[in-house]
Coordinates of C-alpha atoms and ligand atoms in Angstrom, one line a residue:
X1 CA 0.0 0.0 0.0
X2 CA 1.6 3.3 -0.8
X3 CA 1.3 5.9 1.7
X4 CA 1.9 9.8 1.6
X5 CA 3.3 12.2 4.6
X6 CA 2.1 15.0 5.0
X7 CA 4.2 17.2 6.7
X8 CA 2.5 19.6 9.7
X9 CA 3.8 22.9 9.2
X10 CA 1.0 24.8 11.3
X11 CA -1.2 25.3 8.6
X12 CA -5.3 25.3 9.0
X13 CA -5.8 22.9 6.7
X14 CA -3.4 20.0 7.7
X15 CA -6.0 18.3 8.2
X16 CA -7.9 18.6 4.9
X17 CA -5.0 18.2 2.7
X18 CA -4.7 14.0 4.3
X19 CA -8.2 13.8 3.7
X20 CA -7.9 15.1 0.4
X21 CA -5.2 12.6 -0.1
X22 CA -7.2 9.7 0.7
X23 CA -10.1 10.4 -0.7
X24 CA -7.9 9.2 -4.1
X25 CA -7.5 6.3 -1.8
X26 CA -3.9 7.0 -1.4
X27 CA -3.1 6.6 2.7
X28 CA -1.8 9.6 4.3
X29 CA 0.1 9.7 7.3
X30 CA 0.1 13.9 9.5
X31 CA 3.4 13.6 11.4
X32 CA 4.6 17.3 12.9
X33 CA 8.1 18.8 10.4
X34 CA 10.2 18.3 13.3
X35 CA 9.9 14.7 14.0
X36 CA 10.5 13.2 10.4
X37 CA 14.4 12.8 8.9
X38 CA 15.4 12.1 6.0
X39 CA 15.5 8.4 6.3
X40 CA 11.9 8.0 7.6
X41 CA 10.9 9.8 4.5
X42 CA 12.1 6.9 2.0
X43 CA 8.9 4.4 3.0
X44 CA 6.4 6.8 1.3
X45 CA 6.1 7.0 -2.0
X46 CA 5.5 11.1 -1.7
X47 CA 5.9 13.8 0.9
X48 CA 3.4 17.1 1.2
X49 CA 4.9 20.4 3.0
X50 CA 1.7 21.9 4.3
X51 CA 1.2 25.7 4.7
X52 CA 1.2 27.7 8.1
X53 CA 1.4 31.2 9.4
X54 CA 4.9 31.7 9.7
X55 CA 7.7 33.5 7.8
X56 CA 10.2 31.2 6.2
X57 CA 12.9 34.3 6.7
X58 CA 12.3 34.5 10.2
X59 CA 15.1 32.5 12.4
X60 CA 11.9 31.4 14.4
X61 CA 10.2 30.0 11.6
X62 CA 9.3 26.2 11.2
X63 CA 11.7 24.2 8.8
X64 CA 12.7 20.3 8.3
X65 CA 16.2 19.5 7.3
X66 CA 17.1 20.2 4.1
X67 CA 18.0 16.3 3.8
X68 CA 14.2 15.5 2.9
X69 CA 14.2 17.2 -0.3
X70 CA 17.0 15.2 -1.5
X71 CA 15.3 11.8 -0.5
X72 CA 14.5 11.2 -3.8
X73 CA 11.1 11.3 -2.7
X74 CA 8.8 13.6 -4.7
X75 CA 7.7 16.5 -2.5
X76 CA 4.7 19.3 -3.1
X77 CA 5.1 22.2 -0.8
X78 CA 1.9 24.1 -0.2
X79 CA 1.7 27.6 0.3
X80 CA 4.0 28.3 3.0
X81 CA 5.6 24.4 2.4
X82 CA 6.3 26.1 -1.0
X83 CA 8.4 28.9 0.3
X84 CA 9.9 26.7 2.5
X85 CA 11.3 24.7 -0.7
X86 CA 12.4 27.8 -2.5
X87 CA 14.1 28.7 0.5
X88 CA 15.9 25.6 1.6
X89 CA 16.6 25.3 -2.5
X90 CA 18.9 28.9 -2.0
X91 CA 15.5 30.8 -3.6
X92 CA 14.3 34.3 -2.1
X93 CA 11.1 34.5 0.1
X94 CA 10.0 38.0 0.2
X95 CA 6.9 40.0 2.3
X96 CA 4.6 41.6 -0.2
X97 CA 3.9 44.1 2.7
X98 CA 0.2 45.1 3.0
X99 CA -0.5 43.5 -0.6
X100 CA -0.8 40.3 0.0
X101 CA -2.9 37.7 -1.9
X102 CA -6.4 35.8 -0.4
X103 CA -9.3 34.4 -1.8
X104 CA -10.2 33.3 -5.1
X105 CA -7.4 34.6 -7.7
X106 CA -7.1 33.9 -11.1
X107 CA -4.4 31.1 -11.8
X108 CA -2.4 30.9 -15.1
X109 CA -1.2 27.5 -15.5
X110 CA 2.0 26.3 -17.7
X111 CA 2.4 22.9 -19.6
X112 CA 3.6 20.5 -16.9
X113 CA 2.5 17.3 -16.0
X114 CA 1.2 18.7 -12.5
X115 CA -1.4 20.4 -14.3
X116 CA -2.5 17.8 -16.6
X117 CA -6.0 18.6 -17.7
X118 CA -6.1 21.7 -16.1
X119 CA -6.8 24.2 -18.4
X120 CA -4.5 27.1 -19.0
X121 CA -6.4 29.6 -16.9
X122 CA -8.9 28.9 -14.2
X123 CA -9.5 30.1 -10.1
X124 CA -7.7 29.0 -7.5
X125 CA -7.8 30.2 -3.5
X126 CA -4.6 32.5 -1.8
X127 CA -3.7 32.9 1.3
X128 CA -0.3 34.9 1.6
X129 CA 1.8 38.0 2.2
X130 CA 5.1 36.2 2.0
X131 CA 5.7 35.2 -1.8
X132 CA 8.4 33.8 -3.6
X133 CA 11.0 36.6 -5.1
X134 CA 13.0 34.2 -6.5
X135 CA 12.9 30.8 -7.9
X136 CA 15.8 28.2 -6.7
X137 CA 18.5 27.4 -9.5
X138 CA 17.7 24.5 -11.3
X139 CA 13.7 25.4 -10.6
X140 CA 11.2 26.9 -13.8
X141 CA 7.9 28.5 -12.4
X142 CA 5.0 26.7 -13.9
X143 CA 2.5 29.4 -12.7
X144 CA 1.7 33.2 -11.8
X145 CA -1.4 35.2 -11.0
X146 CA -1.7 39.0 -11.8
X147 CA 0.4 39.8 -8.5
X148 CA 2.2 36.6 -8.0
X149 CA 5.2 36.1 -10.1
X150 CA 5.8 32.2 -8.6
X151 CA 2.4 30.8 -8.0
X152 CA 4.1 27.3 -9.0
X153 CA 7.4 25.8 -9.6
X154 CA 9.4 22.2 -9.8
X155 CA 12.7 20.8 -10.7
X156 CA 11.0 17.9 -12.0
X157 CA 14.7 16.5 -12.2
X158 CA 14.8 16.6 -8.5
X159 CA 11.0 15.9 -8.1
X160 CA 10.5 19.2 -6.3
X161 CA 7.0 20.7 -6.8
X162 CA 5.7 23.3 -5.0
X163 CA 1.9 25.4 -5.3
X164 CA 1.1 28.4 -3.5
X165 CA -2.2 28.0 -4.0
X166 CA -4.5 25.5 -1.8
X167 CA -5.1 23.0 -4.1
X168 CA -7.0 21.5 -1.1
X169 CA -9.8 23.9 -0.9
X170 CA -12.8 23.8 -2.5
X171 CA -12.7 27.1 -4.1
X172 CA -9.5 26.1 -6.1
X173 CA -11.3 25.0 -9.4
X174 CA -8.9 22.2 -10.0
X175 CA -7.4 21.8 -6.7
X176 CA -8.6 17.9 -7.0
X177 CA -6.8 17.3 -10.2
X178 CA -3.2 18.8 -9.0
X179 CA -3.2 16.3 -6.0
X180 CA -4.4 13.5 -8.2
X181 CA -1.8 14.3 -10.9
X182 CA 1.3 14.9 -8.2
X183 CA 0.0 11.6 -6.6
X184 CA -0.3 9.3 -9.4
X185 CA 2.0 10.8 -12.3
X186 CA 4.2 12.0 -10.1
X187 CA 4.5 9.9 -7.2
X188 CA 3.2 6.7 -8.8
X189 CA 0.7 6.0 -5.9
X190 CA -1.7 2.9 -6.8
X191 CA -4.7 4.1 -5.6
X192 CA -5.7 1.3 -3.7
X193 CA -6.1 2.5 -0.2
X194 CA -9.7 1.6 1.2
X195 CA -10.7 1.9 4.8
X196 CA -12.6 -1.2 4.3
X197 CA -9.4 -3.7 3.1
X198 CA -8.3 -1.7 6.1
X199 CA -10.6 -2.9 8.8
X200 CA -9.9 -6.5 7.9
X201 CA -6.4 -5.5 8.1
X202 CA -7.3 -4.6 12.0
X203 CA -9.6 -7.5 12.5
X204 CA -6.2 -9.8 11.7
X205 CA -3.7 -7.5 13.4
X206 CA -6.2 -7.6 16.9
X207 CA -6.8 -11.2 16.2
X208 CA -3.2 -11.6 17.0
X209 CA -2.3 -8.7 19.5
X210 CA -5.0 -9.8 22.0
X211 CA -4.6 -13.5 21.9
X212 CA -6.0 -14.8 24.9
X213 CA -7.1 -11.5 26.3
X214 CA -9.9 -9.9 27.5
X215 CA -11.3 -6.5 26.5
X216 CA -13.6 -3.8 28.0
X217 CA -15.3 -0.7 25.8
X218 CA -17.3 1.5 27.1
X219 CA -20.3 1.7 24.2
X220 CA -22.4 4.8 24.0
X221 CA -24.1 4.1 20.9
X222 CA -22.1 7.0 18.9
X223 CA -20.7 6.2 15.5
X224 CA -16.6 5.6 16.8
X225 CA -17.7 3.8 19.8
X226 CA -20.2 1.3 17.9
X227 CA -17.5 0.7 15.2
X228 CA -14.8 0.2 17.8
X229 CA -17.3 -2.8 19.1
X230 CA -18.1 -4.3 16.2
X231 CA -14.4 -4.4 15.1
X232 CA -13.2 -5.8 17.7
X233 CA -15.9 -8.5 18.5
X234 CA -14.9 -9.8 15.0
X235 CA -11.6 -9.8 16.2
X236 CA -11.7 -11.5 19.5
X237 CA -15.6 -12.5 19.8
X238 CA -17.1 -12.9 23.4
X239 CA -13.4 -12.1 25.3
X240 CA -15.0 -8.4 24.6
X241 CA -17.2 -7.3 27.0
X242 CA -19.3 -4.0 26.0
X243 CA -20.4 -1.7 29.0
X244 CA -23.5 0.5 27.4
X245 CA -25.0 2.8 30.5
X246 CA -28.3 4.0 29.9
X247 CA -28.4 7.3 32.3
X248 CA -31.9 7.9 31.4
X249 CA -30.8 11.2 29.5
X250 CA -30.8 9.6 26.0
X251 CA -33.1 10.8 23.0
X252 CA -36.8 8.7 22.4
X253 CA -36.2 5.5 22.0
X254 CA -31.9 5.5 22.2
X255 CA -31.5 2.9 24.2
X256 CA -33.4 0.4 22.8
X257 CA -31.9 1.6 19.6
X258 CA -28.5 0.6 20.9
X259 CA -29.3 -2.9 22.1
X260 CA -31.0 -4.4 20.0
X261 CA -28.3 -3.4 17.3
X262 CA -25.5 -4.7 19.4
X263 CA -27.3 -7.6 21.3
X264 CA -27.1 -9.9 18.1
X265 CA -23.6 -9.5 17.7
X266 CA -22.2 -9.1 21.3
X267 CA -24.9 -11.4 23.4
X268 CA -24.3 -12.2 26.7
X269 CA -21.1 -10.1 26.0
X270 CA -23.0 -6.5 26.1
X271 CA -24.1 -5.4 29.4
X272 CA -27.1 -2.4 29.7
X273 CA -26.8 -0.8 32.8
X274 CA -30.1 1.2 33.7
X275 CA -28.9 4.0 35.6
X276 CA -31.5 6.6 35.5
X277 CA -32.5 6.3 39.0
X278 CA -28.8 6.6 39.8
X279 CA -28.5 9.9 37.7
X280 CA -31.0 11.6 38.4
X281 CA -30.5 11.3 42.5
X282 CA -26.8 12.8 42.0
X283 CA -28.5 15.5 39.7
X284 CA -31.4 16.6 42.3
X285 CA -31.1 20.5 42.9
X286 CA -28.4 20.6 40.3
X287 CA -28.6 24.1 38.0
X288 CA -24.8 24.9 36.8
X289 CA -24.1 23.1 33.6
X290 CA -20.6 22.8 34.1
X291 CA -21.2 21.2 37.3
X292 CA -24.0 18.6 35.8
X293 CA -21.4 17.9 32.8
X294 CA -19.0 16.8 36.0
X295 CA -21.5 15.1 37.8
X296 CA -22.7 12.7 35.2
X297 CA -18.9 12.5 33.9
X298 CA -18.3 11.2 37.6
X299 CA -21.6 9.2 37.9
X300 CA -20.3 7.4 34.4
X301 CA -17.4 6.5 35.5
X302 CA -18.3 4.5 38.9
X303 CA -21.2 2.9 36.9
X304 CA -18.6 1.5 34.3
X305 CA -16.0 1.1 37.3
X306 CA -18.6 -1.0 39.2
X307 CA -19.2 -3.1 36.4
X308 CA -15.5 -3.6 35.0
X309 CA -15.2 -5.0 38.8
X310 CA -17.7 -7.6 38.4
X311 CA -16.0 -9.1 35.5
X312 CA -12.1 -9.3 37.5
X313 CA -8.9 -8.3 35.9
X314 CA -9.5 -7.6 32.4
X315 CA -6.3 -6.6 30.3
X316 CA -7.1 -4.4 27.8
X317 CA -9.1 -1.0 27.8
X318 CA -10.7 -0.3 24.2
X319 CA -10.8 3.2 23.1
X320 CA -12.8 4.9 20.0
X321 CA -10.3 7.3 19.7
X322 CA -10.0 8.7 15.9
X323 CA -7.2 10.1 14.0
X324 CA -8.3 14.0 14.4
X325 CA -8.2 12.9 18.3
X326 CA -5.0 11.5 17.9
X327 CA -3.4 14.9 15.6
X328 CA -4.9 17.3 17.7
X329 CA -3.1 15.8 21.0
X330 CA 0.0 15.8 19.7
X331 CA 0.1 12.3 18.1
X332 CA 2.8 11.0 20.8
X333 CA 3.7 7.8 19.7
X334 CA 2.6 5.7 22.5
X335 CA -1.1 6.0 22.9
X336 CA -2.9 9.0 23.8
X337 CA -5.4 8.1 26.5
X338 CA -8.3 10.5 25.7
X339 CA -11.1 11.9 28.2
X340 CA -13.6 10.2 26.0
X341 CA -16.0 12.9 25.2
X342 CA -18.9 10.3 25.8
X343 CA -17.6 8.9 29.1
X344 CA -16.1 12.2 30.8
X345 CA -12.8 10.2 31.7
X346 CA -10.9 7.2 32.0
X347 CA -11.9 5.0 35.4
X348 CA -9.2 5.2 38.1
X349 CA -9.5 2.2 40.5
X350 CA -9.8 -0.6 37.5
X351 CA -6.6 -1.1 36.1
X352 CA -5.9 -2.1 32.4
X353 CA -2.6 -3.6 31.0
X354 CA -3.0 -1.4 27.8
X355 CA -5.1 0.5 25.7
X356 CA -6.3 -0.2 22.2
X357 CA -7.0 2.4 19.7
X358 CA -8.2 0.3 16.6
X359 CA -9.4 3.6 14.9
X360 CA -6.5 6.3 15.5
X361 CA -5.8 6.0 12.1
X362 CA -8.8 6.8 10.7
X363 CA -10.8 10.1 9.7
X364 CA -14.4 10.0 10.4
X365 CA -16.1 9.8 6.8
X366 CA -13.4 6.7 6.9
X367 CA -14.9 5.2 10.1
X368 CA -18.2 5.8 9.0
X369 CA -17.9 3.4 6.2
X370 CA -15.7 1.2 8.1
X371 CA -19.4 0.9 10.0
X372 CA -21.5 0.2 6.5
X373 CA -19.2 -2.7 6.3
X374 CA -19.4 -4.4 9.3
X375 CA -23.1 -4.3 9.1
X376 CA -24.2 -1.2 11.7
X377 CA -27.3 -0.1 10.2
X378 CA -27.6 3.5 8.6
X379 CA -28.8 5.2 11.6
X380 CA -26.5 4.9 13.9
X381 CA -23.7 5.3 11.0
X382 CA -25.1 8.9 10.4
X383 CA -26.5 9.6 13.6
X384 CA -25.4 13.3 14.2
X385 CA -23.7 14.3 17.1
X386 CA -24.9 13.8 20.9
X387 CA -23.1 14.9 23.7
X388 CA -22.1 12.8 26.4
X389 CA -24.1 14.0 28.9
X390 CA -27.5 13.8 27.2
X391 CA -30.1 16.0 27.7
X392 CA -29.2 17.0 31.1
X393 CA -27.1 20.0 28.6
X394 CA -30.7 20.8 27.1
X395 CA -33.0 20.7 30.0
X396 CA -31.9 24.2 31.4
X397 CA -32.2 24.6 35.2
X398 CA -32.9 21.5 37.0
X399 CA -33.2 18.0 36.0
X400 CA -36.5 15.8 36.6
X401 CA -37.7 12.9 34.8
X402 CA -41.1 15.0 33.6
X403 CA -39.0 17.5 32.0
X404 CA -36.4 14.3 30.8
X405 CA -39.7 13.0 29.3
X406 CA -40.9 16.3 28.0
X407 CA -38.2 17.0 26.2
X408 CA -37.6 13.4 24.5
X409 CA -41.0 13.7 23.2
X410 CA -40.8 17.0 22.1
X411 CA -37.1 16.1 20.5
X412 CA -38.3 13.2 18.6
X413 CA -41.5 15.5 17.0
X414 CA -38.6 17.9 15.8
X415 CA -36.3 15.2 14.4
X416 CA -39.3 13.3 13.0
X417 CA -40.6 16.2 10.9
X418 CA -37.1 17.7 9.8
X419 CA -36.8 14.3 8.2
X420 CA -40.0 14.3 6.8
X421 CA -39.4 17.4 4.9
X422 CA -36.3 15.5 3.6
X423 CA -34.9 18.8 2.9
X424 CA -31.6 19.2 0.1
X425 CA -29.4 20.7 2.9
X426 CA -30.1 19.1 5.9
X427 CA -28.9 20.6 9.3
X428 CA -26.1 18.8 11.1
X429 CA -27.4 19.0 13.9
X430 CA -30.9 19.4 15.1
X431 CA -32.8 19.2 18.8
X432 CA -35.1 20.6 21.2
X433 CA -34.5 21.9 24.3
X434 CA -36.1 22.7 27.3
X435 CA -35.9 26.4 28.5
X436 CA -36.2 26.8 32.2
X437 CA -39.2 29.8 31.0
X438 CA -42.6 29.2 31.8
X439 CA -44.9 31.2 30.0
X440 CA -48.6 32.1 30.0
X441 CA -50.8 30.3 26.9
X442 CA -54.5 29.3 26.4
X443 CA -55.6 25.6 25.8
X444 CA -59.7 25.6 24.8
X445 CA -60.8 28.0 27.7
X446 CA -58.4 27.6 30.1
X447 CA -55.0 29.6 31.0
X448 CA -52.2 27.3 30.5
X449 CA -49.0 28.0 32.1
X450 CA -46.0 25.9 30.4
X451 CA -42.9 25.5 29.7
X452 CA -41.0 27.0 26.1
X453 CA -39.1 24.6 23.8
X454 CA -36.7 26.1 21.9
X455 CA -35.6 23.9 18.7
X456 CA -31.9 24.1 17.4
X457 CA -30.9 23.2 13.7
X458 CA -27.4 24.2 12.9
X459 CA -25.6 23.9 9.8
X460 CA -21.6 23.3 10.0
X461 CA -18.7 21.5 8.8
X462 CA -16.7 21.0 11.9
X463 CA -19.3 21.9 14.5
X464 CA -16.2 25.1 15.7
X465 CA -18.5 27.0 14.1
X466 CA -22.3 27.0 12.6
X467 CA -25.0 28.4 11.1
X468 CA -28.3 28.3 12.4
X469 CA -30.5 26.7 9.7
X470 CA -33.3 28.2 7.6
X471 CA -35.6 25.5 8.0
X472 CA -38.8 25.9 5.7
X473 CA -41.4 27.9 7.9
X474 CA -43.8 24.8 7.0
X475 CA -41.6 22.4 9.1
X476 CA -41.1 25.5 11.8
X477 CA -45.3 25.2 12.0
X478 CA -45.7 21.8 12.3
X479 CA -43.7 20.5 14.7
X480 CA -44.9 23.9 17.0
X481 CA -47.9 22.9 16.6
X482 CA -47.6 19.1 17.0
X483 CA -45.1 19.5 19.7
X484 CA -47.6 22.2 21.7
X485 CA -50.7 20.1 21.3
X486 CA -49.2 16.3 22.0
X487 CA -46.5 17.3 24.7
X488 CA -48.2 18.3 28.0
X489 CA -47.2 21.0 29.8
X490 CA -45.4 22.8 26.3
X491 CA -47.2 25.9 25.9
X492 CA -44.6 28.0 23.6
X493 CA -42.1 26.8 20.7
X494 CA -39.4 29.4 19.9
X495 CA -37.0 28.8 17.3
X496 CA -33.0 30.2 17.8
X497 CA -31.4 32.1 15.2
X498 CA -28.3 32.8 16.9
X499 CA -25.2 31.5 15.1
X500 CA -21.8 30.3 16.7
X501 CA -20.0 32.3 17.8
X502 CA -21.2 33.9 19.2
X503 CA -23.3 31.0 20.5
X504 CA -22.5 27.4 21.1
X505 CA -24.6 25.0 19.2
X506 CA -26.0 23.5 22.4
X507 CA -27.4 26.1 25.3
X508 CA -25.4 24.7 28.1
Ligands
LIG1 P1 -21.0 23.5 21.4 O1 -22.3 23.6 22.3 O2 -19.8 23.5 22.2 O3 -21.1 22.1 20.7 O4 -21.0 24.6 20.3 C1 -20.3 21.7 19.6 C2 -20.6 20.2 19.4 O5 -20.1 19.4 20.5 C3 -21.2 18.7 21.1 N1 -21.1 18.8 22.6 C4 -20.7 17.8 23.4 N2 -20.4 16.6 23.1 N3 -20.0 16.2 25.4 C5 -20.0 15.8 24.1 O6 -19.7 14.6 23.9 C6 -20.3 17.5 25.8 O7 -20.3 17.8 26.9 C7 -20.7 18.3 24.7 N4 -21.1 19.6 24.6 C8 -21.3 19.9 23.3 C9 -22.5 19.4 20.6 O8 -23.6 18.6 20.6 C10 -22.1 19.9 19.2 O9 -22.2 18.8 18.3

C-alpha cells in the first residue's frame, strides 16, 4: 500500500489536505516537520509540505532539514511548504507588505504534468503575504497570477514541486486534479487505499495482538464507539465485553436503539446498565451546567467502574479514539489516553494492562464506512452528534424525569418532521431543548402556564463554528404545533437564530 506524509507545518488545513489525499484512496500519514528525517521519508512513495502562518525568513520559523528534499522522494510544498522549498533550495522569500494575496485569484497555468487537464487559466484560493521573489536554481515556475510572479514551480529533475495556491480547498477549481496528478503521475501511488481492506487488516492485526485476552469498551451508541465494538468482536468475539450505560438522559427511544443493534452481535457479552435512577438522584437540585457535565462525567465513570469490577482483571481497555483525536493531542507515539468525550474520563480504580485504539488511524467519513461494512445499520452510522451527557445540557435549570420525558418527546416531534421534509441541505445538527421559562398560553378556555421549547438546527462542517439553519417555515409550523398540542405541559415553541459564535450550538 503506498502511503503519503504529510508534513504539519501549522497550517489550518493540515487536516484537509490528508483527507484530500485519501479520498484518491492513497493513505496519508500527519506527522509534525520536526519529527521526520530524511531516512523515515524513503517508506512513502511522496511527501506534502503543508502551509502555516509563519515567515520562512524569520530564524523562528518552522523548517525540516534540508536532507528531505534530497530523498529522492517527490515532495509538493503548499503555500508556505512552498516557500519553505524555495528557500531551503537557495530561492528568495519575500513580504509583499500590505498586498498580499487571499481568496479566489485567477491562476495561469503552464504545460507541466502537475497540471494535466487543467486548463491554461482557471480560479484557485490564496492565502499569503510572503511570496516567492525568486525561484531556486535549477527550478522553472509553472505558474503566476496577476500579482504573484511564482504561484508554481518544480525541478521535476529533483522531483520538487511546489503550489502556492490551496489546491486542497474547495474554491480552487482544480485543486482535485493537481493532487491526483502529483499523486499518481508523479508519485506513482496505486490508488488502492480503502478503509474497508483496512478494517480487515485490524480484525487480523487484533486477532493476533490480543490473543487470549480480555477486553472492556465503554459503548455509547455513537458512531466511533459502535465501530470500535463491532471491530473488535470480529476480532476477538465474546473475550470483549461491552459496558452500554443507559443514564436515562438519552433521545426517544436511544437505548433500545442501541441494544437491540449490538445484542445480536455481542450477546451475553453486552451489558445495559439502567442507571436513570442513579443519575437523576446525583443530579437533584443541580442548576450549573458545568457542574451537571462533572456530575454525570463522575456518575459514568463508577457505573462503568462498578461493572468492570464484576467481570475481574481484564487486560485491555478499548478506546474509539480517531485520527483528528490523535493529531490534535499531539500524536505521541505511545497511545494518547483520551477523556472520552462520551464517558467524561478514564476509570481510576480498574486497572488495564494497555489501551487499544483500533481507529486512531482513521478520519471520520473513513470510520463511517468502516461501519456500513461491518453491518451497523444506517442510523447509527449517520446519527449526528450527541453529547455525552444527554439532555441534562438541554434541559436548562434542574433536571426531573417530567421534564427528561418532556423534552424526549418533544425532541423526537422535531427530528421526525425535519426528516419528513427530507430537505436538500439538511442541518447537522438538530434538537429541542427545554428552557427553564414558563410562560402564559390558552388551551380551549383555560389559562395554561408551560414551559418554552426552543428547537436548534445548525448547519456546520466541523461543529467550531455554525450556522443556524433556515428550515422551511412549513416544518417551523408543524412541529410547533404538533409538539404544543401532544407534549403536556409545552405551551410555547421558539426557534433560535443565533449563530456560533457567538453561541455554542447547544445552550449549556
Ligand atoms: P457547542 O455547544 O460547544 O457544541 O457549540 C459543539 C458540538 O459538541 C457537542 N457537545 C458535546 N459533546 N460532550 C459531548 O460529547 C459534551 O459535553 C458536549 N457539549 C457539546 C455538541 O452537541 C455539538 O455537536
Amino acid at each position: 500500500m503506498d502511503k503519503v506524509l504529510v508534513l504539519d507545518f501549522g497550517g489550518q488545513y493540515n487536516q484537509l489536505i490528508a483527507r484530500r489525499v485519501r479520498e484518491q484512496r492513497v493513505f496519508a500519514e500527519i506527522r509534525p516537520y520536526d519529527r521526520v528525517e530524511a531516512r523515515d521519508v524513503k517508506e512513502y512513495s511522496g511527501v506534502i509540505f503543508t502551509g502555516g502562518p509563519a515567515s520562512v525568513y524569520l530564524e523562528a520559523s518552522p523548517r525540516c532539514s534540508r536532507d528531505i528534499l534530497e530523498a529522492g522522494v517527490p515532495v509538493l510544498g503548499i503555500c508556505y511548504g512552498v516557500q519553505l522549498m524555495a528557500w531551503l533550495e537557495g530561492g528568495e522569500v519575500s513580504s509583499a507588505g500590505g498586498s498580499g494575496e487571499y481568496g479566489r485569484t485567477l491562476l495561469r497555468t503552464e504545460n507541466h504534468p502537475l497540471f494535466r487537464d487543467i486548463p491554461g487559466e482557471s480560479v484557485c484560493w490564496m492565502s499569503h503575504t510572503d511570496y516567492i521573489s525568486r525561484v531556486p536554481e535549477g527550478f522553472r515556475v509553472t505558474a503566476v497570477t496577476d500579482s504573484c510572479p511564482c504561484a508554481a514551480m518544480c525541478c521535476d529533475e529533483k522531483k520538487l514541486y511546489g503550489v502556492q495556491f490551496h489546491p486542497e480547498v474547495v474554491h480552487t477549481q482544480y485543486g482535485k486534479h493537481v493532487l491526483r496528478n502529483f499523486l499518481f503521475d508523479v508519485c506513482g501511488c496505486a490508488g488502492d487505499w480503502d478503509p474497508r481492506d483496512y478494517a480487515s487488516e485490524l480484525i487480523e492485526e487484533y486477532k493476533a495482538r490480543l490473543s487470549g485476552k480480555r477486553a472492556l469498551l465503554a459503548l455509547s451508541g455513537g458512531v466511533d464507539s459502535s465501530v470500535c465494538a463491532l471491530l473488535l468482536h470480529r476480532a476477538i468475539g465474546s473475550r470483549l465485553t461491552c459496558v452500554f450505560v443507559d443514564h436515562g438522559l438519552l433521545r426517544k427511544g436511544e437505548g433500545d436503539l442501541v441494544e437491540n443493534t449490538f445484542r445480536p452481535f455481542l450477546g451475553g457479552s453486552l451489558i445495559r446498565v439502567d442507571a436513570e435512577e442513579r443519575f437523576l438522584k446525583a443530579l437533584k437540585g443541580v442548576r450549573d451546567p458545568e457542574r451537571k457535565r462533572k456530575i454525570i462525567g463522575e456518575e459514568f465513570i463508577r457505573v462503568f467502574e462498578e461493572e468492570a469490577r464484576k467481570l475481574g482483571h481484564t487486560e485491555v481497555l478499548v478506546q474509539g479514539t480517531i485520527y483528528p483525536d490523535v493529531i490534535e493531542s499531539g500524536k505521541g507515539s505511545s497511545a494518547v489516553i483520551k477523556s472520552h468525550h462520551n464517558v467524561g474520563g478514564l476509570p481510576e480504580n480498574v486497572s488495564f494492562d494497555e489501551i487499544a485504539e483500533p481507529l486512531r488511524e482513521l478520519f471520520k467519513d473513513e470510520v463511517r464506512s468502516v461501519g456500513s461494512m461491518l453491518g451497523l445499520p444506517r442510523e447509527l452510522v449517520w446519527r449526528q452528534p450527541f453529547p455525552g451527557p444527554g439532555l441534562a445540557v438541554r434541559i436548562v435549570g434542574e433536571v426531573t424525569r417530567e421534564k427528561a420525558d418532556s423534552l424526549r418527546e418533544a425532541d423526537a416531534i422535531f427530528r421526525e418532521e425535519v426528516e419528513k421534509a427530507g430537505l436538500d441541505a439538511a442541518p447537522n445538527q438538530y434538537f429541542a431543548v427545554l428552557t427553564d421559562l414558563r410562560s402564559v398560553g390558552v388551551k380551549g378556555d383555560a389559562r395554561t402556564y408551560g414551559f418554552t421549547v426552543a428547537l436548534r438546527a445548525v448547519t456546520t462542517d466541523d461543529f467550531m463554528t455554525a450556522e443556524w439553519t433556515r428550515l422551511p417555515y412549513e416544518v417551523l409550523e408543524r412541529a410547533s404545533s404538533r409538539i404544543t398540542n401532544e407534549v403536556a405541559g409545552i405551551s410555547r415553541v421558539v426557534y433560535d437564530v443565533s449563530s456560533k459564535p457567538p453561541a455554542t450550538v447547544e445552550w449549556e
